[in-house]
Short mmCIF file of C-alpha atoms and ligand atoms in Angstrom, two decimals:
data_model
loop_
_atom_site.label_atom_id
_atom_site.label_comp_id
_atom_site.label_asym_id
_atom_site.label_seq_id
_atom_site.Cartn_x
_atom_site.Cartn_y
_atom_site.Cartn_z
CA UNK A 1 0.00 0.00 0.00
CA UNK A 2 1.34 3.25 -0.58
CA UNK A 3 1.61 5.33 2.37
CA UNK A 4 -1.48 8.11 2.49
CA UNK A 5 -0.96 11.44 -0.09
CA UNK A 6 -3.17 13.18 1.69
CA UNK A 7 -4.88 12.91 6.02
CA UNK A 8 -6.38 15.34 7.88
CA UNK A 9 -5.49 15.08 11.29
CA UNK A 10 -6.38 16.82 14.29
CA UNK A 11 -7.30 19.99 12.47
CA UNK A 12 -4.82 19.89 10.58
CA UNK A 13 -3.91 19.05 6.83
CA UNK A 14 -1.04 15.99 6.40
CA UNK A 15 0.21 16.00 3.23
CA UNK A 16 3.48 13.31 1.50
CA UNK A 17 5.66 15.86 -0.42
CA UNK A 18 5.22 14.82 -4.20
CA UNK A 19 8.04 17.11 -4.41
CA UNK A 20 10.52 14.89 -2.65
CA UNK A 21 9.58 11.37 -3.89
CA UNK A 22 10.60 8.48 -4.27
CA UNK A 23 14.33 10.17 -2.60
CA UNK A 24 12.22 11.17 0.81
CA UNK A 25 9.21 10.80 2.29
CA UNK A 26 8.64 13.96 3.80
CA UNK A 27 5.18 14.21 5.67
CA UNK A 28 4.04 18.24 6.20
CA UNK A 29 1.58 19.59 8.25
CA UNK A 30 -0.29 22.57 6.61
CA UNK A 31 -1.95 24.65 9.31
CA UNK A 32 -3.15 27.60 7.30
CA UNK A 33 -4.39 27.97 3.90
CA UNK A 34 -1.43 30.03 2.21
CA UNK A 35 0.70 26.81 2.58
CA UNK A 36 -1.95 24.88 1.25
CA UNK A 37 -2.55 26.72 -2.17
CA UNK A 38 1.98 26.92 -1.86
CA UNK A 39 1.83 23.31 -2.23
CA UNK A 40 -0.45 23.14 -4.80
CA UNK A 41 1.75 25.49 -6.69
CA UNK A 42 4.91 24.07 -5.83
CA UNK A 43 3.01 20.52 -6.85
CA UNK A 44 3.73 19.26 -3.58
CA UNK A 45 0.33 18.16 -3.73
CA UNK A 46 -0.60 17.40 -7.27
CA UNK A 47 -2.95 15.10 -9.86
CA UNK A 48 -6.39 16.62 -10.30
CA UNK A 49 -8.82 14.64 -7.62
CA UNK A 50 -6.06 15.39 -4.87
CA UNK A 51 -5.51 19.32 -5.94
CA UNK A 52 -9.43 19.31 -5.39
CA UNK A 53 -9.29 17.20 -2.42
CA UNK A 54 -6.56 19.48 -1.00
CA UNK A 55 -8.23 22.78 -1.35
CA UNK A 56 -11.42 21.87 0.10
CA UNK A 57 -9.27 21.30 3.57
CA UNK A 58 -7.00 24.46 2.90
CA UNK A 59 -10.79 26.25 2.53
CA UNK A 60 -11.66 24.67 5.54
CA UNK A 61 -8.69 25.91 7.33
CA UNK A 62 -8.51 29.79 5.84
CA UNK A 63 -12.21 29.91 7.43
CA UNK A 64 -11.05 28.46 10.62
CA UNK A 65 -8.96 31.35 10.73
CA UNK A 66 -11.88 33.97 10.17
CA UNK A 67 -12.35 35.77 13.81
CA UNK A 68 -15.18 37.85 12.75
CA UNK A 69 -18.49 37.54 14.15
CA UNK A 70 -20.56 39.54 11.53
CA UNK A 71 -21.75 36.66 9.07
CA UNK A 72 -21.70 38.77 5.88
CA UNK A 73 -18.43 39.56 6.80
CA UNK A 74 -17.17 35.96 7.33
CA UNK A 75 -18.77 34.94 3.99
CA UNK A 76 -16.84 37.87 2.33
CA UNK A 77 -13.34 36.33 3.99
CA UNK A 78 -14.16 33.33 2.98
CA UNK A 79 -14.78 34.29 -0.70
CA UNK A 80 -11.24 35.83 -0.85
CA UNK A 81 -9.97 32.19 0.53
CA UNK A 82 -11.70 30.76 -2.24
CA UNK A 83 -10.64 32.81 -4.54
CA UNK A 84 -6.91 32.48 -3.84
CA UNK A 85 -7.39 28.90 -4.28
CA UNK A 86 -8.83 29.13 -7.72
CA UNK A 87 -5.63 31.14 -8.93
CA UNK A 88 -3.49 28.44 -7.99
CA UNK A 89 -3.75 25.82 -11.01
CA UNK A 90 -5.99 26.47 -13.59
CA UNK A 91 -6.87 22.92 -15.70
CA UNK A 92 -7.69 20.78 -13.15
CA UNK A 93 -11.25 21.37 -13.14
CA UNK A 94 -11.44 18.94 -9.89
CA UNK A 95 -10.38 22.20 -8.07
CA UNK A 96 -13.36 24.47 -8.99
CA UNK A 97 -15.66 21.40 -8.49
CA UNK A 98 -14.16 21.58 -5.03
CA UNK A 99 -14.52 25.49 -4.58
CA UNK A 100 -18.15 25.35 -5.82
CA UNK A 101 -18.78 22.70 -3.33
CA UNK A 102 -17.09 24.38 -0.31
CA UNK A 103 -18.97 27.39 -1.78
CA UNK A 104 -22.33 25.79 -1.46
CA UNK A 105 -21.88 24.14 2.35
CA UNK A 106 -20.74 27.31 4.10
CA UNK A 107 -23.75 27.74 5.45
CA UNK A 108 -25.18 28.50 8.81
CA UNK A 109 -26.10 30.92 11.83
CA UNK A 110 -22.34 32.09 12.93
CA UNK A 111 -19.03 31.49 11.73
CA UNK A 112 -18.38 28.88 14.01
CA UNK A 113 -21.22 26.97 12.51
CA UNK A 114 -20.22 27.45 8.92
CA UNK A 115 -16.36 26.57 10.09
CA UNK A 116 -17.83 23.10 11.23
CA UNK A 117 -19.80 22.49 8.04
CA UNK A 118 -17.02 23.34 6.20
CA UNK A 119 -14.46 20.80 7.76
CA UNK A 120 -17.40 17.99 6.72
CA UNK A 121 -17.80 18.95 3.74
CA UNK A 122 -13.99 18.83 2.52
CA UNK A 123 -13.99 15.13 4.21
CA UNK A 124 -17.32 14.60 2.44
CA UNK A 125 -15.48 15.50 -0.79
CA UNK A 126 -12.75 13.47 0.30
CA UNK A 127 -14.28 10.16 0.82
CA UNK A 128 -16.02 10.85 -2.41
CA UNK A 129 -13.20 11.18 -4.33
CA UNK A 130 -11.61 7.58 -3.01
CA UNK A 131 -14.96 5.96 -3.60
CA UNK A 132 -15.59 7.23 -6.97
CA UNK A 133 -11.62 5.95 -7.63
CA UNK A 134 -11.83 2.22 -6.33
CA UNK A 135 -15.36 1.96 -7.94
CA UNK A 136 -13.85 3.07 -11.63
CA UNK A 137 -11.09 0.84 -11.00
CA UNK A 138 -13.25 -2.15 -10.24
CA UNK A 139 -14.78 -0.75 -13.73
CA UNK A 140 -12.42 -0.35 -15.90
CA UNK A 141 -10.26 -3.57 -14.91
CA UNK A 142 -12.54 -5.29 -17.88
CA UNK A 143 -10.92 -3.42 -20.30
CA UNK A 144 -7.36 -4.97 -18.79
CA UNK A 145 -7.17 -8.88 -20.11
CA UNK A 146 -4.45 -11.34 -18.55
CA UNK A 147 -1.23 -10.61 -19.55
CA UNK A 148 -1.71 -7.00 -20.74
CA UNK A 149 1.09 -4.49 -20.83
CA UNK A 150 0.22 -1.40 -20.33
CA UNK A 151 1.40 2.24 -20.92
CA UNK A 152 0.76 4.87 -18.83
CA UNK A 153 1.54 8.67 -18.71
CA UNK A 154 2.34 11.03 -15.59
CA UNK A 155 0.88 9.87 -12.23
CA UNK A 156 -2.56 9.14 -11.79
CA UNK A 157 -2.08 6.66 -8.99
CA UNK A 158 -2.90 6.94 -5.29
CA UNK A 159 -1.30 9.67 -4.71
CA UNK A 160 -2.77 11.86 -7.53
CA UNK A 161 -6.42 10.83 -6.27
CA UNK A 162 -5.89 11.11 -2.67
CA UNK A 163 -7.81 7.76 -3.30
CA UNK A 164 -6.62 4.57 -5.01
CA UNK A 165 -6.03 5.75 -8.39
CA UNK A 166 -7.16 6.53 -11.76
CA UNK A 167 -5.45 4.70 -14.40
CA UNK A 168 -3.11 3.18 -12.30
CA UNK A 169 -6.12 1.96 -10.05
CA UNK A 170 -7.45 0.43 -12.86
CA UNK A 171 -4.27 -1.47 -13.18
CA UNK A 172 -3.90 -2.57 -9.24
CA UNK A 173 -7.68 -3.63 -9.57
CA UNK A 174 -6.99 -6.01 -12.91
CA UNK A 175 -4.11 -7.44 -10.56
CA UNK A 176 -6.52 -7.75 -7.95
CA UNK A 177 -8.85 -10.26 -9.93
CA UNK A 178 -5.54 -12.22 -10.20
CA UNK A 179 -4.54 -11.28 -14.04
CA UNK A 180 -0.67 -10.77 -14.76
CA UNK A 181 0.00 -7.49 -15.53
CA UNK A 182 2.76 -5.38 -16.34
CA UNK A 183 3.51 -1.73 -17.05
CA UNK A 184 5.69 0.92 -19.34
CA UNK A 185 5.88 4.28 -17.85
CA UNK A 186 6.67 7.48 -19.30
CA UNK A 187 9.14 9.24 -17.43
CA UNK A 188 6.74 12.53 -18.15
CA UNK A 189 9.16 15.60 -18.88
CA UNK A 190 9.65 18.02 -17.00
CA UNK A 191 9.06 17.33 -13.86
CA UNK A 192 9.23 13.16 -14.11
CA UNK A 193 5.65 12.29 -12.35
CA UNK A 194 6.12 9.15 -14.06
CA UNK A 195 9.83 8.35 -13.69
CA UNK A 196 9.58 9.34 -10.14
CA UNK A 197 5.99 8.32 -8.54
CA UNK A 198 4.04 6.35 -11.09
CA UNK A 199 7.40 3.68 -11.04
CA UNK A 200 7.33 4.41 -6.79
CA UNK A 201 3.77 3.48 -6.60
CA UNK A 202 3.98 0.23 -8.73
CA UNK A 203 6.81 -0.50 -7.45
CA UNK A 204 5.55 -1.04 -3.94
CA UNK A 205 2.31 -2.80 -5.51
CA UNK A 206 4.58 -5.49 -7.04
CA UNK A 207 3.29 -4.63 -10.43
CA UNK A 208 6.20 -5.18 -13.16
CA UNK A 209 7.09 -1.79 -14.55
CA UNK A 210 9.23 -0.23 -16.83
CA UNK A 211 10.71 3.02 -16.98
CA UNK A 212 11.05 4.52 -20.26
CA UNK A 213 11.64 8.11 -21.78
CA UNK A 214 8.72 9.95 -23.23
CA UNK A 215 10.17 9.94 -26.62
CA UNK A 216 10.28 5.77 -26.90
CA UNK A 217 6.74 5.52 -26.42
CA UNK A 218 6.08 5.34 -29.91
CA UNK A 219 8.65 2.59 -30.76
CA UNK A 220 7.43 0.26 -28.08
CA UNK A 221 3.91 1.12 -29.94
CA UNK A 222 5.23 -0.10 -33.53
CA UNK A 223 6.94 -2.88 -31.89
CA UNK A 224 3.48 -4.35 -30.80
CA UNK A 225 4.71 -4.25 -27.05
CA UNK A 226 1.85 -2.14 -25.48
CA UNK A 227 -1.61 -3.75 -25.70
CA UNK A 228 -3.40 -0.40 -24.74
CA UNK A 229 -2.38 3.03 -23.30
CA UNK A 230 -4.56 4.15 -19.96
CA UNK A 231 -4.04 7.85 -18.33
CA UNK A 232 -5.72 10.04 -16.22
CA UNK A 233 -7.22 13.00 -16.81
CA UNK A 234 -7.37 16.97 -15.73
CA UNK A 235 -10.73 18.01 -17.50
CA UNK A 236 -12.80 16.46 -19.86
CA UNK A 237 -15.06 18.41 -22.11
CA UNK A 238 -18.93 17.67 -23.11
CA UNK A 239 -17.88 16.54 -25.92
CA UNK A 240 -14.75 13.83 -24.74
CA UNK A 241 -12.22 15.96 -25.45
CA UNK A 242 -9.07 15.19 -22.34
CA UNK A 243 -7.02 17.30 -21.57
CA UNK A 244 -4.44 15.67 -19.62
CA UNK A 245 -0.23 15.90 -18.83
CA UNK A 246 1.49 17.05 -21.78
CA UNK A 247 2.59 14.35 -23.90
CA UNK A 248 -0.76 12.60 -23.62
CA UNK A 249 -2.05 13.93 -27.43
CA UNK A 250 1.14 12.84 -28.96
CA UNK A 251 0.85 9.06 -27.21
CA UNK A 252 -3.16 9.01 -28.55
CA UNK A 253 -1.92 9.86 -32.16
CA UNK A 254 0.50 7.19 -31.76
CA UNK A 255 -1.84 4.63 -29.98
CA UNK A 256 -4.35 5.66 -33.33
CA UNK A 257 -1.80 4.53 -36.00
CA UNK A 258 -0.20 1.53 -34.00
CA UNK A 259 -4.12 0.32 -33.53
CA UNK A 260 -3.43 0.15 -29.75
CA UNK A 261 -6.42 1.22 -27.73
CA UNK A 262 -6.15 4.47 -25.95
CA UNK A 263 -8.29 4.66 -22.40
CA UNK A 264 -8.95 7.45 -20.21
CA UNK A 265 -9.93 7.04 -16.75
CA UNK A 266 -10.97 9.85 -14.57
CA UNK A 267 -13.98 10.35 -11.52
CA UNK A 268 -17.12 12.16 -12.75
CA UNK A 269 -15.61 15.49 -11.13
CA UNK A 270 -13.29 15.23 -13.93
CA UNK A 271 -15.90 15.61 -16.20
CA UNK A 272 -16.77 19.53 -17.48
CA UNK A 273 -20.29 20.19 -19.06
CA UNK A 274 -20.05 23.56 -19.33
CA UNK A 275 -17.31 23.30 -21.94
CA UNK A 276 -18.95 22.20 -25.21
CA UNK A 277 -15.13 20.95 -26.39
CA UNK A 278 -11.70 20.91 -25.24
CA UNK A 279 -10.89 24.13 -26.97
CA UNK A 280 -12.17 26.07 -23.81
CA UNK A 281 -9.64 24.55 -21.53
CA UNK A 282 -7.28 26.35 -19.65
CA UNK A 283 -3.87 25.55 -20.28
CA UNK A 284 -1.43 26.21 -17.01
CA UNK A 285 1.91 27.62 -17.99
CA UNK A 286 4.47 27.10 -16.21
CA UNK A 287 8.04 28.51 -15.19
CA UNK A 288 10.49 27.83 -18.09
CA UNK A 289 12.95 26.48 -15.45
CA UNK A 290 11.27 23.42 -15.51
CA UNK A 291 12.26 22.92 -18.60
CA UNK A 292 16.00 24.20 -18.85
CA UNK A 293 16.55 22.45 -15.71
CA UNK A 294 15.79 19.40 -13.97
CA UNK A 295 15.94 19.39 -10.19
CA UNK A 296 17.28 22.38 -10.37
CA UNK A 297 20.38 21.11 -12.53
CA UNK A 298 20.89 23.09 -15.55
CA UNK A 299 20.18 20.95 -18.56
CA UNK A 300 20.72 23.97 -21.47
CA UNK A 301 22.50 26.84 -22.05
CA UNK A 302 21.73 30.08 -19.82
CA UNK A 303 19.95 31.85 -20.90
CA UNK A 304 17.83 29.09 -23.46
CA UNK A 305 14.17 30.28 -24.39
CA UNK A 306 12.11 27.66 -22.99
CA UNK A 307 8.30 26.77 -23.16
CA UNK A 308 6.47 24.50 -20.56
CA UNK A 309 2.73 24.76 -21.51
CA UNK A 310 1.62 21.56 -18.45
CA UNK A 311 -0.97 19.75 -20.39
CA UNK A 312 -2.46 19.35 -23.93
CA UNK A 313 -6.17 18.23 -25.22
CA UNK A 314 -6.69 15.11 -26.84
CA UNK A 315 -9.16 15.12 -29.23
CA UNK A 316 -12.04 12.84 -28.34
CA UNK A 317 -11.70 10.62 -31.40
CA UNK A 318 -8.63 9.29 -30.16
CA UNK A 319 -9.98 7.80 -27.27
CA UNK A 320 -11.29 4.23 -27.36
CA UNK A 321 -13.58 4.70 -23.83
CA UNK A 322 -13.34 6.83 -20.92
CA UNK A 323 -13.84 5.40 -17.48
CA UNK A 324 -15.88 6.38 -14.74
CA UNK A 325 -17.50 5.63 -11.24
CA UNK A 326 -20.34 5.51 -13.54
CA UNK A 327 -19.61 3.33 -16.32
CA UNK A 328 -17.48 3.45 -19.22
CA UNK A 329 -18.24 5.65 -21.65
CA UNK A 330 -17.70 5.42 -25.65
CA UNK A 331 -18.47 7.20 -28.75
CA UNK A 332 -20.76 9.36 -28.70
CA UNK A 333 -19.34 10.96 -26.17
CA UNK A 334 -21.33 13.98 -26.01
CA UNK A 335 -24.47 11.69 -24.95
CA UNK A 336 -22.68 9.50 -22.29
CA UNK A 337 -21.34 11.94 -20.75
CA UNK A 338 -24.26 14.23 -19.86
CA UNK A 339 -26.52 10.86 -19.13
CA UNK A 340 -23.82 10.04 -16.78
CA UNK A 341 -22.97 13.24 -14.88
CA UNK A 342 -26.68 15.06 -15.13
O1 LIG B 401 0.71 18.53 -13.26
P1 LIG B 401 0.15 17.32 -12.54
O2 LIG B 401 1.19 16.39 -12.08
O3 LIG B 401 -0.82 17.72 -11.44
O4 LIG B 401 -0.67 16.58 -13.67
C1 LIG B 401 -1.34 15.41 -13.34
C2 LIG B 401 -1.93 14.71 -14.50
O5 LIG B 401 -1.87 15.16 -15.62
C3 LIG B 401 -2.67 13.45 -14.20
O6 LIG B 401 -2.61 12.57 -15.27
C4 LIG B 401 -4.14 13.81 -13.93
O7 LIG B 401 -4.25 14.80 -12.95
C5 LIG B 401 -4.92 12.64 -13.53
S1 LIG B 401 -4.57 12.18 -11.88
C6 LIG B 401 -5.60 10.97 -11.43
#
């Protein structure tokens, strides 16, 4: 089992440094939420269900930190909490699912009221999110025969989910009903989610996996090694469209003309109606430095222009199915997905 991404304990928010792994496991306690939103920036905490899992508690414990006792006031702090949280990463859509949530519970006579309601609310979302994950899992192991290998992107394992995984839950479940399966990994430039967690986490599951740059995916594709390619997702559009870690368009393309099958697996929070495609999602930028260095090692000349847009969109007629809590979802995508999520 991999140790727990996310706890909150004793009013208090536990989270395992992303930052650090698989070097250190470095436990920190957030006790305010200007840390909290830090580590979702720093991507201490990262992987869309667990940025939205995260900022529910760090809402929870900016309005514990509200000493007014004038209501409208209170709601106004809290607003500005909220607000700072949706400034901190803008794809996910799991965050803003979280805000409107929070949003939505603060209710109640006095602040300390609406402080309480709060805190149950962020575990509500919580235990949400890791029942919607094992439940998908459970669901999309089908689509994972015996003796599979499959290739993932980035990290949308436990600790992404603050649950039991996305894609790679899908994986530990088709283990679980006793079918051998093994794994190739992106190593996910620039900032390695795969190389370092997604090889961590399978690692301590017992599932074979192997590491490989980003840029080999498509040989192993052509060499009829990979029987289908599963990844998470950061927001998926009315109409299927995923966007998801950067890379993730280039490995569809290449699943499309090697005829491997190309799954996405992501919790109904994952899942935006109000965009009609992917062409409305928010792309995060990120600092260069990502890119010209890695852990903080130059890798390029100073000085080097560098871009480091986070994710891309896959258009929806690269994916075979998309996974959910609530089924699995194919072409026509636009019609699943609002019967599933309305
Ligand atoms: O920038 P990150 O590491 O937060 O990006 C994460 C991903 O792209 C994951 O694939 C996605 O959030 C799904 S996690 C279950």
């Amino acid at each position: 089992m991999t140790a727990k991404g996310i706890e909150w304990l004793d009013g208090k928010l536990r989270i395992l440094d992303q930052s650090r792994l698989p070097w250190e496991q470095i436990f920190i306690d957030l006790d305010n939420y200007h840390d909290v939103v830090l580590a979702i920036k720093e991507m201490r905490v990262r992987g869309a269900p667990a940025i939205g899992v995260a900022a529910a508690y760090g809402i929870a414990l900016g309005a514990s930190s509200i000493k007014t006792t004038n209501r409208n006031e209170f709601l106004a702090q809290l607003n500005q909490v909220m607000q700072t949280f949706a400034a901190s990463r803008p794809t996910a859509v799991n965050l803003f699912e979280a805000i409107d949530r929070m949003k939505k519970a603060a209710r109640g006579d006095d602040g300390a009221e609406i402080k309480r309601a709060l805190v149950n609310e962020a575990k509500q979302i919580h235990r949400g999110e890791t029942a919607a994950t094992v439940k998908l899992s459970r669901l999309g192991a089908e689509l994972v025969k015996d003796g599979f290998t499959v290739l993932t992107h980035c990290n949308a394992g436990a600790l992404a989910t603050a649950g039991y995984g996305t894609a790679l839950g899908v994986i530990k479940a088709a283990k679980e009903q006793g079918k051998e399966v093994s794994v190739f990994a992106t190593e996910t430039r620039p900032l390695l989610q795969g190389a370092r967690l997604t090889t961590w986490e399978l690692m301590q599951e017992g599932i074979p996996v192997t590491l490989i740059t980003d840029s080999m995916a498509g040989y192993f594709m052509h060499q009829k090694r990979i029987d289908c390619v599963l990844v998470g997702a950061d927001r998926i559009a009315a109409d299927g469209d995923v966007a998801n870690k950067i890379g993730t368009y280039t490995l569809a393309v290449l699943a499309k003309e090697s005829k491997v099958p190309f799954y996405v697996a992501a919790p109904t929070s994952t899942i935006d109606l109000s965009l009609s495609s992917g062409a409305g999602i928010p792309i995060e930028e990120r600092d260069p430095e990502e890119v010209s260095h890695i852990q903080g090692v130059p890798i390029a000349p100073e000085g080097i222009r560098a871009a480091n847009p986070a994710f891309d969109v896959t258009p929806h007629h690269y994916v075979s199915a998309i996974v959910t809590e609530k089924g699995i979802v194919r072409e026509p995508y636009a019609e699943g997905l609002t019967k599933i999520v309305s």
